Short mmCIF file of C-alpha atoms in Angstrom, two decimals:
data_model
loop_
_atom_site.label_atom_id
_atom_site.label_comp_id
_atom_site.label_asym_id
_atom_site.label_seq_id
_atom_site.Cartn_x
_atom_site.Cartn_y
_atom_site.Cartn_z
CA MET A 30 -44.44 16.12 133.03
CA PRO A 31 -41.15 17.73 134.16
CA PRO A 32 -40.19 21.13 132.76
CA THR A 33 -37.99 21.17 129.68
CA ASP A 34 -35.67 23.75 128.14
CA ARG A 35 -35.42 24.55 124.48
CA ALA A 36 -32.07 25.11 122.81
CA THR A 37 -33.26 28.39 121.33
CA THR A 38 -32.16 30.01 124.58
CA PRO A 39 -28.66 29.65 126.09
CA THR A 40 -28.26 26.20 127.62
CA PRO A 41 -28.40 26.11 131.43
CA ALA A 42 -25.44 23.78 131.74
CA VAL A 43 -22.93 23.33 128.95
CA ARG A 44 -19.64 21.61 129.77
CA ARG A 45 -16.52 20.34 128.02
CA LEU A 46 -15.42 16.74 128.02
CA LEU A 47 -11.91 17.84 128.98
CA ALA A 48 -12.74 17.86 132.68
CA ALA A 49 -13.50 14.15 132.65
CA LEU A 50 -10.46 13.31 130.57
CA VAL A 51 -7.96 15.00 132.90
CA VAL A 52 -8.24 11.94 135.11
CA VAL A 53 -6.92 9.67 132.35
CA THR A 54 -4.30 12.27 131.33
CA LEU A 55 -5.50 12.57 127.76
CA SER A 56 -5.66 15.79 125.78
CA ALA A 57 -9.11 16.77 124.63
CA ALA A 58 -8.58 20.35 123.54
CA GLY A 59 -11.52 20.36 121.16
CA LEU A 60 -14.26 19.23 123.57
CA ALA A 61 -16.89 21.49 125.08
CA TRP A 62 -16.98 22.66 128.73
CA VAL A 63 -20.36 22.80 130.34
CA GLN A 64 -20.87 26.31 131.69
CA ALA A 65 -23.02 26.79 134.78
CA SER A 66 -25.97 29.07 134.20
CA ALA A 67 -26.63 32.09 136.39
CA GLU A 68 -29.89 30.54 137.53
CA ALA A 69 -29.84 26.94 138.78
CA PRO A 70 -32.25 24.71 136.81
CA ARG A 71 -35.11 22.82 138.41
CA LEU A 72 -34.06 19.18 138.52
CA PRO A 73 -36.38 16.17 138.25
CA SER A 74 -37.04 13.90 141.22
CA ALA A 75 -35.57 10.44 141.64
CA THR A 76 -37.52 7.60 140.03
CA PRO A 77 -39.60 5.62 142.60
CA GLN A 78 -37.48 2.90 144.19
CA ALA A 79 -37.84 -0.79 143.40
CA ARG A 80 -39.97 -3.10 145.54
CA CYS A 81 -37.82 -6.21 145.91
CA GLN A 82 -39.74 -9.50 145.82
CA GLY A 83 -37.20 -11.98 144.43
CA PRO A 84 -36.36 -15.10 146.50
CA ASP A 85 -32.62 -14.36 146.36
CA ASP A 86 -32.68 -10.61 146.94
CA ARG A 87 -29.76 -8.93 148.68
CA LEU A 88 -30.81 -5.34 149.20
CA GLU A 89 -28.87 -2.10 149.15
CA THR A 90 -28.28 -0.76 152.65
CA GLY A 91 -28.00 2.91 151.71
CA ARG A 92 -30.11 5.22 149.60
CA GLN A 93 -31.20 4.13 146.12
CA GLY A 94 -28.12 3.29 144.01
CA ARG A 95 -25.55 3.77 146.75
CA VAL A 96 -22.89 1.38 148.07
CA PRO A 97 -21.80 3.24 151.21
CA LEU A 98 -18.33 3.21 152.71
CA SER A 99 -19.73 1.41 155.76
CA ASP A 100 -20.55 -1.63 153.57
CA TYR A 101 -16.94 -1.82 152.41
CA THR A 102 -15.69 -1.46 155.98
CA SER A 103 -17.98 -4.22 157.27
CA GLY A 104 -17.40 -6.49 154.26
CA ARG A 105 -21.09 -6.45 153.30
CA TYR A 106 -20.20 -5.40 149.71
CA ARG A 107 -18.68 -8.86 149.03
CA ARG A 108 -22.14 -10.45 148.85
CA GLY A 109 -23.20 -8.07 146.11
CA TYR A 110 -26.61 -6.46 145.71
CA GLN A 111 -29.58 -7.76 143.78
CA CYS A 112 -33.26 -6.94 143.67
CA ASN A 113 -35.65 -9.05 141.58
CA THR A 114 -32.57 -10.42 139.80
CA VAL A 115 -30.17 -13.34 140.11
CA GLN A 116 -26.75 -14.13 138.71
CA VAL A 117 -27.01 -16.83 136.06
CA ALA A 118 -23.38 -16.75 134.88
CA GLN A 119 -20.19 -14.71 134.99
CA GLN A 120 -17.24 -14.79 132.57
CA GLY A 121 -13.88 -13.03 132.47
CA GLY A 122 -12.54 -10.31 134.72
CA SER A 123 -12.91 -7.09 132.75
CA GLY A 124 -15.31 -5.31 130.45
CA GLY A 125 -15.80 -2.20 128.41
CA PHE A 126 -18.61 -0.22 126.82
CA LYS A 127 -20.75 -2.64 124.82
CA VAL A 128 -22.39 -6.04 125.20
CA LEU A 129 -24.09 -7.22 122.00
CA ARG A 130 -26.28 -10.22 121.23
CA TYR A 131 -26.59 -11.79 117.78
CA ARG A 132 -28.21 -14.88 116.25
CA ASP A 133 -26.52 -16.06 113.05
CA ARG A 134 -28.20 -17.65 110.03
CA THR A 135 -27.86 -21.17 111.47
CA GLY A 136 -29.56 -20.16 114.74
CA ARG A 137 -26.44 -19.99 116.90
CA VAL A 138 -26.52 -17.22 119.53
CA CYS A 139 -23.39 -15.27 120.45
CA ALA A 140 -22.37 -12.40 122.69
CA PHE A 141 -19.71 -9.84 121.81
CA TYR A 142 -18.15 -7.53 124.35
CA ASP A 143 -15.09 -5.30 124.46
CA SER A 144 -12.72 -6.28 127.22
CA THR A 145 -10.99 -2.96 127.91
CA LEU A 146 -12.05 0.43 129.19
CA LEU A 147 -8.85 2.27 128.34
CA PHE A 148 -6.20 1.06 125.89
CA PRO A 149 -3.23 0.76 126.32
CA ARG A 150 -3.53 1.28 130.11
CA ASP A 151 -5.40 -2.00 130.55
CA VAL A 152 -3.03 -4.12 128.44
CA LEU A 153 -1.11 -5.49 131.41
CA PHE A 154 -4.31 -6.11 133.37
CA ASN A 155 -5.98 -8.07 130.56
CA ALA A 156 -2.99 -9.82 129.01
CA THR A 157 -3.47 -12.99 131.04
CA GLN A 158 -6.91 -13.66 129.57
CA GLY A 159 -6.51 -12.03 126.15
CA LEU A 160 -7.13 -8.61 124.67
CA GLY A 161 -9.67 -7.15 122.28
CA VAL A 162 -13.30 -8.05 121.70
CA VAL A 163 -14.44 -11.29 123.34
CA VAL A 164 -16.75 -13.67 121.44
CA LEU A 165 -18.95 -16.00 123.51
CA ASP A 166 -21.03 -18.98 122.41
CA MET A 167 -24.27 -18.47 124.35
CA THR A 168 -25.96 -21.75 123.42
CA ASN A 169 -26.07 -22.46 127.14
CA PRO A 170 -26.24 -19.07 128.91
CA THR A 171 -25.39 -20.68 132.24
CA ARG A 172 -22.01 -21.58 130.74
CA PRO A 173 -20.80 -18.91 128.30
CA ARG A 174 -17.98 -20.34 126.21
CA LYS A 175 -15.30 -18.10 124.73
CA THR A 176 -14.73 -19.04 121.09
CA ALA A 177 -12.66 -16.13 119.77
CA GLN A 178 -10.82 -12.95 120.74
CA LEU A 179 -10.74 -10.25 118.04
CA THR A 180 -7.49 -8.27 118.05
CA SER A 181 -7.49 -6.29 114.81
CA PRO A 182 -6.65 -2.57 115.40
CA ALA A 183 -10.17 -1.26 116.04
CA MET A 184 -11.14 -4.29 118.13
CA LEU A 185 -8.18 -3.77 120.47
CA SER A 186 -9.56 -0.35 121.37
CA PRO A 187 -13.08 0.20 120.02
CA HIS A 188 -13.94 2.51 122.91
CA GLU A 189 -17.71 3.13 122.52
CA SER A 190 -18.01 2.24 118.83
CA LEU A 191 -18.62 -1.54 118.82
CA LEU A 192 -21.91 -2.36 117.06
CA VAL A 193 -23.50 -5.28 115.22
CA ASN A 194 -25.99 -4.83 112.40
CA GLN A 195 -28.70 -7.43 112.90
CA ARG A 196 -29.92 -7.33 109.29
CA ARG A 197 -26.58 -7.95 107.56
CA GLY A 198 -24.66 -9.68 110.32
CA ILE A 199 -21.73 -7.27 110.28
CA LEU A 200 -19.76 -6.49 113.45
CA ALA A 201 -18.05 -3.10 113.21
CA ALA A 202 -15.89 -0.74 115.26
CA VAL A 203 -13.55 2.21 114.83
CA LEU A 204 -10.30 2.69 116.72
CA GLY A 205 -11.01 5.08 119.58
CA ASN A 206 -10.26 6.27 123.11
CA PRO A 207 -11.82 8.78 125.58
CA ALA A 208 -10.69 11.75 123.47
CA THR A 209 -10.29 10.38 119.94
CA ASN A 210 -8.02 8.11 117.91
CA VAL A 211 -7.13 7.44 114.28
CA GLY A 212 -10.16 6.31 112.32
CA VAL A 213 -9.35 2.68 111.49
CA VAL A 214 -12.63 0.87 110.75
CA ASP A 215 -12.83 -2.93 111.15
CA LEU A 216 -15.65 -4.98 109.65
CA TYR A 217 -16.36 -8.64 110.46
CA ASP A 218 -18.80 -11.19 109.08
CA VAL A 219 -20.73 -12.78 111.97
CA ARG A 220 -23.72 -13.95 109.93
CA THR A 221 -22.00 -17.12 108.68
CA ASP A 222 -20.81 -18.33 112.10
CA CYS A 223 -21.06 -15.86 114.96
CA ARG A 224 -18.70 -18.00 117.06
CA LYS A 225 -15.86 -17.36 114.61
CA PRO A 226 -16.13 -13.85 113.17
CA ARG A 227 -14.30 -13.40 109.86
CA LEU A 228 -12.41 -10.16 109.20
CA LEU A 229 -13.64 -8.58 105.98
CA SER A 230 -11.63 -5.36 106.02
CA SER A 231 -9.54 -3.07 108.23
CA SER A 232 -8.86 0.38 106.79
CA ARG A 233 -8.43 4.06 107.65
CA LYS A 234 -11.82 5.38 106.55
CA ALA A 235 -12.42 8.17 109.06
CA ALA A 236 -10.30 11.05 110.28
CA PHE A 237 -10.74 10.07 113.93
CA GLY A 238 -12.78 7.62 116.02
CA HIS A 239 -14.63 7.49 119.35
CA GLU A 240 -18.35 6.57 119.00
CA SER A 241 -20.44 5.28 116.09
CA GLY A 242 -23.78 4.46 114.52
CA PHE A 243 -25.21 1.93 112.05
CA SER A 244 -27.91 2.70 109.50
CA PRO A 245 -30.70 0.13 110.02
CA ASP A 246 -30.17 -1.35 106.54
CA GLY A 247 -26.51 -2.02 107.36
CA ARG A 248 -25.16 -0.17 104.32
CA THR A 249 -23.62 2.77 106.21
CA PHE A 250 -21.34 2.76 109.24
CA TRP A 251 -21.09 6.19 110.82
CA VAL A 252 -18.15 7.42 112.90
CA ALA A 253 -18.22 10.21 115.50
CA GLY A 254 -14.72 11.41 116.34
CA ALA A 255 -15.75 13.43 119.45
CA ALA A 256 -12.58 15.49 120.17
CA GLY A 257 -11.56 14.80 116.57
CA GLN A 258 -14.44 17.09 115.57
CA ASN A 259 -15.58 14.85 112.69
CA LEU A 260 -18.70 13.04 111.51
CA THR A 261 -17.94 10.39 108.87
CA ALA A 262 -20.15 8.11 106.79
CA VAL A 263 -18.58 4.93 105.42
CA ASP A 264 -20.36 2.99 102.69
CA ILE A 265 -20.06 -0.71 103.55
CA THR A 266 -22.40 -2.05 100.89
CA LYS A 267 -19.32 -4.01 99.86
CA PRO A 268 -17.74 -4.65 103.27
CA ARG A 269 -14.48 -5.85 101.72
CA GLU A 270 -14.25 -2.52 99.92
CA PRO A 271 -15.54 0.17 102.29
CA ARG A 272 -15.41 3.76 101.06
CA THR A 273 -15.82 7.13 102.73
CA ILE A 274 -18.79 8.98 101.24
CA PHE A 275 -19.20 11.88 103.66
CA GLU A 276 -16.98 13.78 106.09
CA GLN A 277 -17.96 16.81 108.19
CA SER A 278 -15.61 18.72 110.48
CA GLN A 279 -16.08 21.12 113.41
CA VAL A 280 -18.77 19.04 115.08
CA ASN A 281 -18.45 17.41 118.47
CA TYR A 282 -20.75 14.38 118.36
CA HIS A 283 -21.06 11.28 120.55
CA GLY A 284 -23.47 8.37 119.99
CA LEU A 285 -25.40 8.25 116.70
CA ARG A 286 -28.73 6.44 116.24
CA PHE A 287 -31.35 6.42 113.48
CA SER A 288 -34.99 6.37 112.49
CA GLN A 289 -36.14 3.07 110.97
CA ASP A 290 -35.65 4.35 107.42
CA GLY A 291 -32.13 5.61 108.17
CA ARG A 292 -32.95 9.12 106.98
CA THR A 293 -33.00 10.84 110.38
CA MET A 294 -30.07 10.75 112.79
CA TYR A 295 -30.40 11.29 116.54
CA VAL A 296 -27.12 12.74 117.80
CA ALA A 297 -25.73 13.05 121.32
CA ASN A 298 -24.23 16.50 120.86
CA LEU A 299 -21.28 17.32 123.15
CA GLY A 300 -21.16 20.97 122.17
CA THR A 301 -21.34 22.55 118.74
CA GLN A 302 -21.25 26.29 118.18
CA GLN A 303 -24.20 27.53 116.14
CA GLY A 304 -24.39 31.29 116.00
CA PRO A 305 -24.25 32.84 119.48
CA VAL A 306 -25.52 29.69 121.23
CA GLU A 307 -23.44 26.62 122.07
CA THR A 308 -25.74 23.61 121.80
CA VAL A 309 -25.37 20.57 124.06
CA GLY A 310 -27.96 17.80 124.22
CA LEU A 311 -29.97 16.07 121.50
CA ARG A 312 -29.45 17.11 117.89
CA VAL A 313 -31.72 15.81 115.13
CA LEU A 314 -30.13 15.65 111.67
CA ASP A 315 -31.60 14.99 108.25
CA VAL A 316 -29.12 12.56 106.65
CA SER A 317 -31.34 11.47 103.77
CA ALA A 318 -28.83 12.74 101.21
CA ILE A 319 -26.27 10.20 102.48
CA GLN A 320 -28.86 7.45 102.82
CA ASP A 321 -29.93 8.08 99.20
CA ARG A 322 -26.31 8.26 98.02
CA ARG A 323 -26.72 11.67 96.40
CA ARG A 324 -23.78 13.47 94.90
CA ASP A 325 -22.08 16.02 97.15
CA PRO A 326 -24.40 15.16 100.08
CA LYS A 327 -25.15 17.56 102.94
CA VAL A 328 -26.69 17.03 106.36
CA ARG A 329 -29.29 19.45 107.72
CA VAL A 330 -29.95 20.32 111.36
CA VAL A 331 -33.64 19.72 112.07
CA SER A 332 -33.68 20.68 115.76
CA ASP A 333 -31.75 20.88 119.02
CA LEU A 334 -32.93 20.11 122.55
CA THR A 335 -31.31 20.47 125.95
CA TRP A 336 -32.56 19.86 129.51
CA GLY A 337 -31.89 21.29 132.96
CA SER A 338 -30.14 18.24 134.43
CA ILE A 339 -27.76 17.74 131.50
CA SER A 340 -24.25 16.42 132.06
CA LEU A 341 -22.56 14.72 129.06
CA PRO A 342 -24.93 13.29 126.40
CA GLN A 343 -23.97 9.71 125.50
CA VAL A 344 -26.59 8.27 123.14
CA ALA A 345 -30.32 8.32 122.30
CA GLU A 346 -31.87 4.94 121.42
CA PRO A 347 -35.09 5.04 119.34
CA PHE A 348 -38.23 3.07 120.22
CA THR A 349 -41.97 3.39 119.57
CA ARG A 350 -45.08 3.23 121.73
CA ASN A 351 -48.37 2.63 119.90
CA GLY A 352 -46.66 3.77 116.72
CA ARG A 353 -45.39 7.06 118.20
CA PRO A 354 -41.58 7.52 118.13
CA TYR A 355 -39.55 8.16 121.29
CA LEU A 356 -35.90 8.23 122.31
CA LEU A 357 -34.28 6.69 125.38
CA GLU A 358 -31.48 9.19 126.04
CA VAL A 359 -28.72 8.77 128.61
CA ASP A 360 -26.04 11.16 129.91
CA GLU A 361 -22.72 9.97 131.25
CA TYR A 362 -20.41 11.26 133.98
CA GLN A 363 -21.19 13.96 136.48
CA ASN A 364 -21.41 17.73 136.30
CA PHE A 365 -18.07 19.50 136.74
CA SER A 366 -19.44 23.04 136.83
CA GLY A 367 -20.09 23.04 140.58
CA ASP A 368 -23.86 22.55 140.73
CA GLN A 369 -23.51 18.77 141.22
CA ALA A 370 -26.10 17.91 138.55
CA VAL A 371 -25.98 14.37 137.18
CA GLY A 372 -27.71 13.80 133.85
CA ALA A 373 -28.80 10.14 134.26
CA ALA A 374 -31.45 9.20 131.62
CA ARG A 375 -34.73 10.36 130.11
CA ILE A 376 -37.48 9.59 127.61
CA ILE A 377 -37.93 12.08 124.77
CA ASP A 378 -40.96 12.39 122.49
CA ILE A 379 -39.70 12.73 118.91
CA ALA A 380 -43.04 12.57 117.06
CA ASP A 381 -42.35 16.09 115.80
CA PRO A 382 -38.60 16.01 115.08
CA ARG A 383 -38.61 19.81 114.86
CA ARG A 384 -39.84 20.10 118.45
CA PRO A 385 -38.70 17.13 120.59
CA THR A 386 -39.76 17.25 124.24
CA VAL A 387 -38.68 15.48 127.42
CA VAL A 388 -41.46 13.23 128.74
CA SER A 389 -39.87 11.85 131.92
CA ASP A 390 -36.58 11.06 133.64
CA LEU A 391 -34.95 7.86 134.91
CA ARG A 392 -32.85 8.76 137.95
CA LEU A 393 -31.68 7.31 141.26
CA ALA A 394 -31.49 8.97 144.66
CA VAL A 395 -27.68 8.97 144.39
CA HIS A 396 -27.98 11.28 141.38
CA GLN A 397 -29.73 14.06 143.30
CA PRO A 398 -27.59 17.13 144.06
CA ALA A 399 -28.62 17.19 147.71
CA ASN A 400 -27.03 13.77 148.20
CA ARG A 401 -23.79 14.28 146.29
CA GLN A 402 -21.42 15.57 148.97
CA SER A 403 -22.27 12.92 151.56
CA GLN A 404 -21.48 10.18 149.04
CA LEU A 405 -18.01 11.27 147.90
CA LEU A 406 -16.24 9.05 150.45
CA ASP A 407 -17.77 5.91 148.92
CA PRO A 408 -15.15 3.94 146.92
CA GLY A 409 -15.19 5.10 143.32
CA ALA A 410 -17.88 7.73 143.87
CA ALA A 411 -15.58 10.73 143.50
CA ILE A 412 -13.84 9.50 140.33
CA PRO A 413 -15.18 11.59 137.41
CA VAL A 414 -14.94 8.69 134.95
CA GLN A 415 -16.79 6.42 137.35
CA GLY A 416 -18.93 7.53 140.26
CA TYR A 417 -22.69 7.53 140.63
CA ALA A 418 -23.76 8.41 137.11
CA GLY A 419 -25.33 6.86 134.03
CA HIS A 420 -23.63 5.56 130.91
CA TYR A 421 -25.73 3.32 128.61
CA CYS A 422 -29.35 2.17 128.55
CA SER A 423 -31.20 -0.22 126.24
CA VAL A 424 -34.66 -1.65 125.54
CA PRO A 425 -35.25 -5.34 124.65
CA TYR A 426 -36.88 -4.50 121.30
CA PRO A 427 -37.73 -1.23 119.52
CA THR A 428 -41.51 -1.69 119.29
CA ASP A 429 -43.59 -1.14 122.44
CA PRO A 430 -40.96 -2.05 125.07
CA LYS A 431 -42.09 -1.89 128.70
CA ILE A 432 -38.73 -2.35 130.42
CA VAL A 433 -35.35 -0.58 130.32
CA ALA A 434 -31.92 -1.72 131.50
CA CYS A 435 -29.24 0.86 132.33
CA SER A 436 -25.59 0.51 133.28
CA MET A 437 -25.14 3.19 135.94
CA ILE A 438 -21.45 2.71 136.73
CA ALA A 439 -20.96 2.51 140.54
CA SER A 440 -24.66 1.68 141.00
CA GLY A 441 -24.42 -1.36 138.69
CA LEU A 442 -27.21 -2.57 136.42
CA ARG A 443 -30.58 -0.86 137.01
CA LEU A 444 -33.98 -1.93 135.66
CA PHE A 445 -36.98 0.35 135.06
CA ASP A 446 -40.64 -0.20 134.20
CA ILE A 447 -41.68 2.22 131.42
CA SER A 448 -45.22 0.88 130.93
CA ASN A 449 -46.29 4.43 131.75
CA LEU A 450 -43.83 6.59 129.83
CA GLU A 451 -44.63 9.65 131.93
CA LYS A 452 -44.11 7.81 135.23
CA PRO A 453 -41.26 5.28 134.98
CA ARG A 454 -40.31 3.39 138.12
CA GLU A 455 -37.34 1.30 139.18
CA ILE A 456 -38.10 -2.42 139.41
CA GLY A 457 -34.74 -4.09 140.05
CA TYR A 458 -30.97 -3.91 140.19
CA PHE A 459 -27.82 -6.02 140.14
CA ASN A 460 -24.46 -4.76 141.41
CA ARG A 461 -21.10 -6.42 142.06
CA PRO A 462 -18.69 -3.87 143.59
CA ILE A 463 -15.13 -4.84 144.46
CA LEU A 464 -12.15 -3.37 146.34
CA LEU A 465 -8.39 -3.22 145.91
CA GLY A 466 -6.81 -6.61 146.35
CA SER A 467 -9.95 -8.57 145.54
CA LYS A 468 -10.20 -10.92 142.57
CA THR A 469 -9.88 -8.48 139.69
CA LEU A 470 -7.50 -7.91 136.81
CA ASN A 471 -7.28 -4.21 137.59
CA PRO A 472 -5.25 -3.51 140.75
CA THR A 473 -6.69 0.02 141.00
CA ALA A 474 -10.33 -1.09 140.93
CA LEU A 475 -12.77 0.62 143.29
CA GLY A 476 -16.45 -0.29 143.50
CA ALA A 477 -18.37 -1.24 140.37
CA PHE A 478 -17.59 0.00 136.85
CA ALA A 479 -20.77 -0.86 134.94
CA MET A 480 -20.45 1.17 131.72
CA SER A 481 -21.62 -1.26 129.03
CA GLN A 482 -24.71 -1.07 126.86
CA PRO A 483 -26.81 -4.02 128.12
CA ALA A 484 -28.11 -6.74 125.77
CA TRP A 485 -31.32 -8.73 126.16
CA ASP A 486 -32.19 -12.42 125.91
CA VAL A 487 -35.96 -12.02 125.81
CA GLU A 488 -36.83 -15.72 125.56
CA ARG A 489 -34.88 -16.58 128.71
CA ARG A 490 -35.80 -13.34 130.53
CA GLN A 491 -32.18 -12.34 130.94
CA VAL A 492 -30.03 -9.24 130.64
CA TRP A 493 -26.35 -9.37 129.68
CA TYR A 494 -23.91 -6.65 130.66
CA SER A 495 -20.26 -6.22 131.62
CA ASP A 496 -18.50 -4.50 134.50
CA GLY A 497 -15.05 -3.06 133.82
CA ASN A 498 -13.80 -4.37 137.17
CA SER A 499 -15.27 -7.88 137.16
CA GLY A 500 -16.31 -9.09 133.69
CA PHE A 501 -19.37 -10.26 131.75
CA TYR A 502 -22.63 -11.18 133.53
CA VAL A 503 -25.82 -13.01 132.62
CA VAL A 504 -28.56 -11.69 134.93
CA GLY A 505 -31.92 -13.40 135.28
CA LEU A 506 -35.12 -11.47 136.04
CA ARG A 507 -37.07 -12.52 139.12
CA GLY A 508 -39.90 -11.26 141.33
CA GLY A 509 -42.34 -11.16 138.44
CA ILE A 510 -40.62 -8.39 136.48
CA GLY A 511 -39.88 -10.78 133.60
CA ARG A 512 -43.55 -10.44 132.63
CA LEU A 513 -42.69 -7.01 131.23
CA LEU A 514 -40.84 -8.77 128.40
CA ARG A 515 -44.06 -10.25 127.02
CA ARG A 516 -45.05 -8.71 123.69
#
């Protein structure tokens, strides 16, 4: 088990989001820098590399996760890279931060994905095919059919907040951007007919917006304003009449996820001052007062955790193994403090929420500090908001999953076997990098831009994700790795 650091001592690497946002010329004055510690932390090793056994494999030519400059020069990149995977379908020419799958009450299956990475920059790029959140009829996954394009305020620029509540069939988002944006919350009914979402309400219910969370029962939509420094709970019991029931300021939170009963929140904490220590990493909150709808509710900090390889915490997805609760946590972007650390992803044991511990890490060879400098000439690798880093990971179901899919930006979609939680291993990948002048809506595109939370079609042994430079993909599992989806 790799060494872990507790947040009761000063964090070894605490950084502010502002460094990443300089590239997109947005002001993020309230976000936390990550300070380099005096003593460099011990970093985990790369996860063992995939053994490719699929009939259509096209292997990476460089180290694990890398698309080297030589492949662009030779033209090899045009064929793409795939290991134990195959392309089943592709749709559109852009993508954002979420791909969601939902089955409505009649049995129809749909996909929802945001089409823009940065609004309004991408407006001209995407205008030819439509803006906002794309709705796909996935009855035949080999031929995704676009049935709607949602263009209400939050859907035009949901940033990382787009979520669907499976229990109630409500699609929700808050208006956001890389720093923050005004907190307009949009709610749609997708339970009746997922192909044609119906707008239930659009209202300013939060101070600011960036990321989000959904209580499992679908009664509360949570908003994290990031640079807006706010945490907001919106009661959507009556989705046509949403109401703000809690607002906290001076917190710098990212993705928000929950225990099954909705009473414990797992927060990706970007940097919140608490006494003499600035905490960055995982924060566990008791939000039972909001879940129970008590008067004058308060949230209580249960614990904080950080780790030596931390970059910018994105989100922590809950799952269980043999009844024991864990989190699949992922960091985004790279380290700007000079030590070249890249956070990537990890599994955290949360059985004792007062003392969470890191069990193992999911990393690629391109994430290792020793390899960073030699890779900076690769297209897209040196861009702070792209590069060789993680962004979102997901499991196919929350109970006893054995496989993980991660969007790792310039390294594309990566697949990991977590049958042994202490010793995960890579089992496949799928990557479609492009270059300037190739068939893309974005004329500045370099490499891959895989930043979306992947979705799973378990029955068909498929993963769905989007790439900001080339659109929505249906990826089939090959080489025997689909067996990990069996329950």
